[in-house]
PDB file of C-alpha atoms in Angstrom:
ATOM      1  CA  GLN A  18      27.116 202.906 154.075  1.00  0.00           C
ATOM      2  CA  VAL A  19      30.495 201.150 153.285  1.00  0.00           C
ATOM      3  CA  GLN A  20      33.061 203.661 155.413  1.00  0.00           C
ATOM      4  CA  VAL A  21      37.175 203.472 154.502  1.00  0.00           C
ATOM      5  CA  VAL A  22      39.011 205.700 157.069  1.00  0.00           C
ATOM      6  CA  GLU A  23      42.981 205.881 157.706  1.00  0.00           C
ATOM      7  CA  SER A  24      44.520 207.455 159.911  1.00  0.00           C
ATOM      8  CA  GLY A  25      48.124 207.872 161.422  1.00  0.00           C
ATOM      9  CA  GLY A  26      49.969 210.155 158.852  1.00  0.00           C
ATOM     10  CA  GLY A  27      52.497 212.993 159.420  1.00  0.00           C
ATOM     11  CA  LEU A  28      55.689 214.404 159.122  1.00  0.00           C
ATOM     12  CA  VAL A  29      58.246 212.557 159.750  1.00  0.00           C
ATOM     13  CA  GLN A  30      62.553 212.775 158.817  1.00  0.00           C
ATOM     14  CA  ALA A  31      63.930 210.779 156.336  1.00  0.00           C
ATOM     15  CA  GLY A  32      65.395 207.686 157.941  1.00  0.00           C
ATOM     16  CA  GLY A  33      62.157 207.685 160.113  1.00  0.00           C
ATOM     17  CA  SER A  34      58.560 205.008 161.130  1.00  0.00           C
ATOM     18  CA  LEU A  35      54.917 205.733 160.234  1.00  0.00           C
ATOM     19  CA  ARG A  36      52.508 203.292 160.544  1.00  0.00           C
ATOM     20  CA  LEU A  37      49.127 203.720 159.029  1.00  0.00           C
ATOM     21  CA  SER A  38      45.947 202.538 160.090  1.00  0.00           C
ATOM     22  CA  CYS A  39      42.861 201.663 157.991  1.00  0.00           C
ATOM     23  CA  ALA A  40      39.413 200.785 158.947  1.00  0.00           C
ATOM     24  CA  ALA A  41      36.649 199.799 157.099  1.00  0.00           C
ATOM     25  CA  SER A  42      33.068 199.490 158.132  1.00  0.00           C
ATOM     26  CA  GLY A  43      29.883 199.064 156.726  1.00  0.00           C
ATOM     27  CA  ARG A  44      26.386 196.266 156.428  1.00  0.00           C
ATOM     28  CA  ILE A  45      27.458 193.451 155.459  1.00  0.00           C
ATOM     29  CA  PHE A  46      30.715 193.790 154.696  1.00  0.00           C
ATOM     30  CA  SER A  47      33.382 190.545 154.259  1.00  0.00           C
ATOM     31  CA  ILE A  48      36.704 192.201 153.111  1.00  0.00           C
ATOM     32  CA  VAL A  49      38.565 190.251 150.745  1.00  0.00           C
ATOM     33  CA  VAL A  50      41.652 192.420 150.308  1.00  0.00           C
ATOM     34  CA  MET A  51      42.683 195.546 151.324  1.00  0.00           C
ATOM     35  CA  GLY A  52      45.816 197.738 150.014  1.00  0.00           C
ATOM     36  CA  TRP A  53      47.446 201.088 150.124  1.00  0.00           C
ATOM     37  CA  TYR A  54      47.568 203.454 147.065  1.00  0.00           C
ATOM     38  CA  ARG A  55      50.023 206.751 146.715  1.00  0.00           C
ATOM     39  CA  GLN A  56      50.085 210.005 145.233  1.00  0.00           C
ATOM     40  CA  ALA A  57      51.860 212.861 145.172  1.00  0.00           C
ATOM     41  CA  PRO A  58      51.060 216.332 143.468  1.00  0.00           C
ATOM     42  CA  GLY A  59      51.214 216.013 139.522  1.00  0.00           C
ATOM     43  CA  LYS A  60      51.743 211.873 140.262  1.00  0.00           C
ATOM     44  CA  GLN A  61      48.978 209.402 139.362  1.00  0.00           C
ATOM     45  CA  ARG A  62      47.837 207.030 142.128  1.00  0.00           C
ATOM     46  CA  GLU A  63      50.312 203.776 142.298  1.00  0.00           C
ATOM     47  CA  LEU A  64      50.460 201.000 144.624  1.00  0.00           C
ATOM     48  CA  VAL A  65      51.852 200.928 147.821  1.00  0.00           C
ATOM     49  CA  ALA A  66      50.984 197.319 149.328  1.00  0.00           C
ATOM     50  CA  THR A  67      47.463 194.909 149.403  1.00  0.00           C
ATOM     51  CA  ILE A  68      46.793 192.011 151.936  1.00  0.00           C
ATOM     52  CA  THR A  69      44.302 189.111 151.297  1.00  0.00           C
ATOM     53  CA  SER A  70      41.736 188.016 153.461  1.00  0.00           C
ATOM     54  CA  GLY A  71      44.026 185.153 153.525  1.00  0.00           C
ATOM     55  CA  SER A  72      47.704 187.267 154.575  1.00  0.00           C
ATOM     56  CA  SER A  73      49.190 187.134 151.177  1.00  0.00           C
ATOM     57  CA  THR A  74      51.401 190.463 150.630  1.00  0.00           C
ATOM     58  CA  ASN A  75      52.210 192.242 147.201  1.00  0.00           C
ATOM     59  CA  TYR A  76      54.488 195.528 147.734  1.00  0.00           C
ATOM     60  CA  ALA A  77      55.532 197.549 145.211  1.00  0.00           C
ATOM     61  CA  ASP A  78      59.486 197.055 144.292  1.00  0.00           C
ATOM     62  CA  ALA A  79      60.352 200.887 145.753  1.00  0.00           C
ATOM     63  CA  VAL A  80      58.835 200.266 149.153  1.00  0.00           C
ATOM     64  CA  LYS A  81      59.316 196.369 148.984  1.00  0.00           C
ATOM     65  CA  GLY A  82      61.857 195.843 152.405  1.00  0.00           C
ATOM     66  CA  ARG A  83      60.876 198.836 154.091  1.00  0.00           C
ATOM     67  CA  PHE A  84      57.042 198.795 154.596  1.00  0.00           C
ATOM     68  CA  THR A  85      54.891 196.092 155.469  1.00  0.00           C
ATOM     69  CA  ILE A  86      51.581 195.595 155.506  1.00  0.00           C
ATOM     70  CA  SER A  87      48.838 193.449 158.062  1.00  0.00           C
ATOM     71  CA  ARG A  88      45.610 193.357 158.669  1.00  0.00           C
ATOM     72  CA  ASP A  89      43.180 192.516 161.706  1.00  0.00           C
ATOM     73  CA  ASN A  90      40.143 190.432 159.158  1.00  0.00           C
ATOM     74  CA  ALA A  91      37.628 190.689 162.395  1.00  0.00           C
ATOM     75  CA  LYS A  92      37.957 194.312 162.762  1.00  0.00           C
ATOM     76  CA  ASN A  93      38.106 195.178 158.898  1.00  0.00           C
ATOM     77  CA  THR A  94      41.518 196.842 159.071  1.00  0.00           C
ATOM     78  CA  VAL A  95      44.657 197.063 158.248  1.00  0.00           C
ATOM     79  CA  TYR A  96      48.160 198.743 158.704  1.00  0.00           C
ATOM     80  CA  VAL A  97      51.397 199.692 157.043  1.00  0.00           C
ATOM     81  CA  GLN A  98      54.140 200.029 159.287  1.00  0.00           C
ATOM     82  CA  MET A  99      56.730 202.025 157.145  1.00  0.00           C
ATOM     83  CA  ASN A 100      60.381 202.146 157.937  1.00  0.00           C
ATOM     84  CA  SER A 101      63.459 203.497 156.841  1.00  0.00           C
ATOM     85  CA  LEU A 102      60.759 206.514 155.468  1.00  0.00           C
ATOM     86  CA  LYS A 103      62.126 208.327 152.035  1.00  0.00           C
ATOM     87  CA  PRO A 104      61.997 212.069 151.227  1.00  0.00           C
ATOM     88  CA  GLU A 105      60.377 209.666 147.125  1.00  0.00           C
ATOM     89  CA  ASP A 106      57.278 208.243 149.813  1.00  0.00           C
ATOM     90  CA  THR A 107      55.948 211.578 150.491  1.00  0.00           C
ATOM     91  CA  ALA A 108      52.791 211.895 149.047  1.00  0.00           C
ATOM     92  CA  VAL A 109      48.685 210.829 150.196  1.00  0.00           C
ATOM     93  CA  TYR A 110      48.146 207.163 151.327  1.00  0.00           C
ATOM     94  CA  TYR A 111      44.495 206.010 150.678  1.00  0.00           C
ATOM     95  CA  CYS A 112      43.558 202.996 151.628  1.00  0.00           C
ATOM     96  CA  ASN A 113      40.772 200.582 149.414  1.00  0.00           C
ATOM     97  CA  ALA A 114      39.078 197.860 150.421  1.00  0.00           C
ATOM     98  CA  GLY A 115      37.533 195.163 148.148  1.00  0.00           C
ATOM     99  CA  GLY A 116      34.819 192.487 149.506  1.00  0.00           C
ATOM    100  CA  TYR A 117      31.694 191.775 149.200  1.00  0.00           C
ATOM    101  CA  VAL A 118      28.163 194.196 150.450  1.00  0.00           C
ATOM    102  CA  GLY A 119      25.286 191.906 150.147  1.00  0.00           C
ATOM    103  CA  SER A 120      26.112 189.367 147.240  1.00  0.00           C
ATOM    104  CA  TRP A 121      28.295 192.061 145.261  1.00  0.00           C
ATOM    105  CA  TYR A 122      31.549 192.579 145.095  1.00  0.00           C
ATOM    106  CA  ARG A 123      32.975 195.474 144.843  1.00  0.00           C
ATOM    107  CA  ASP A 124      35.827 198.153 146.759  1.00  0.00           C
ATOM    108  CA  TYR A 125      35.911 201.440 148.785  1.00  0.00           C
ATOM    109  CA  TRP A 126      38.555 204.581 149.167  1.00  0.00           C
ATOM    110  CA  GLY A 127      39.610 206.212 151.819  1.00  0.00           C
ATOM    111  CA  GLN A 128      40.146 210.165 151.849  1.00  0.00           C
ATOM    112  CA  GLY A 129      43.478 210.023 152.302  1.00  0.00           C
ATOM    113  CA  THR A 130      45.841 210.251 154.775  1.00  0.00           C
ATOM    114  CA  GLN A 131      49.072 212.694 154.474  1.00  0.00           C
ATOM    115  CA  VAL A 132      52.387 211.431 154.901  1.00  0.00           C
ATOM    116  CA  THR A 133      55.620 213.945 154.145  1.00  0.00           C
ATOM    117  CA  VAL A 134      58.895 213.063 154.750  1.00  0.00           C
ATOM    118  CA  SER A 135      61.688 215.740 155.168  1.00  0.00           C
ATOM    119  CA  SER A 136      65.154 215.887 154.128  1.00  0.00           C
TER     120      SER A 136
END
């Protein structure tokens, strides 16, 4: 079984910082890309940032310059450092890990971690 587990969410004041972590584990799991997505109540899930095993990154315009995604390939772990947080960043943040399980490529979702930014 492949498992994706997020941690690090919480309550922070506007302008503050949080770092989220996501660890993926499983049999014969070779990560190609990992990313963060978020979903606020009544809203669709949206892309936050992604990072490939080769360290190519992609950020949503709303977080560019404030969030930094990084990874530890050996641990199949991805992080997002979130600075200058705004109330609009409040959402459940989900981690997604895509890679090879055996010879097949697929992706897996974590359970989500709540981030709440107060004004």
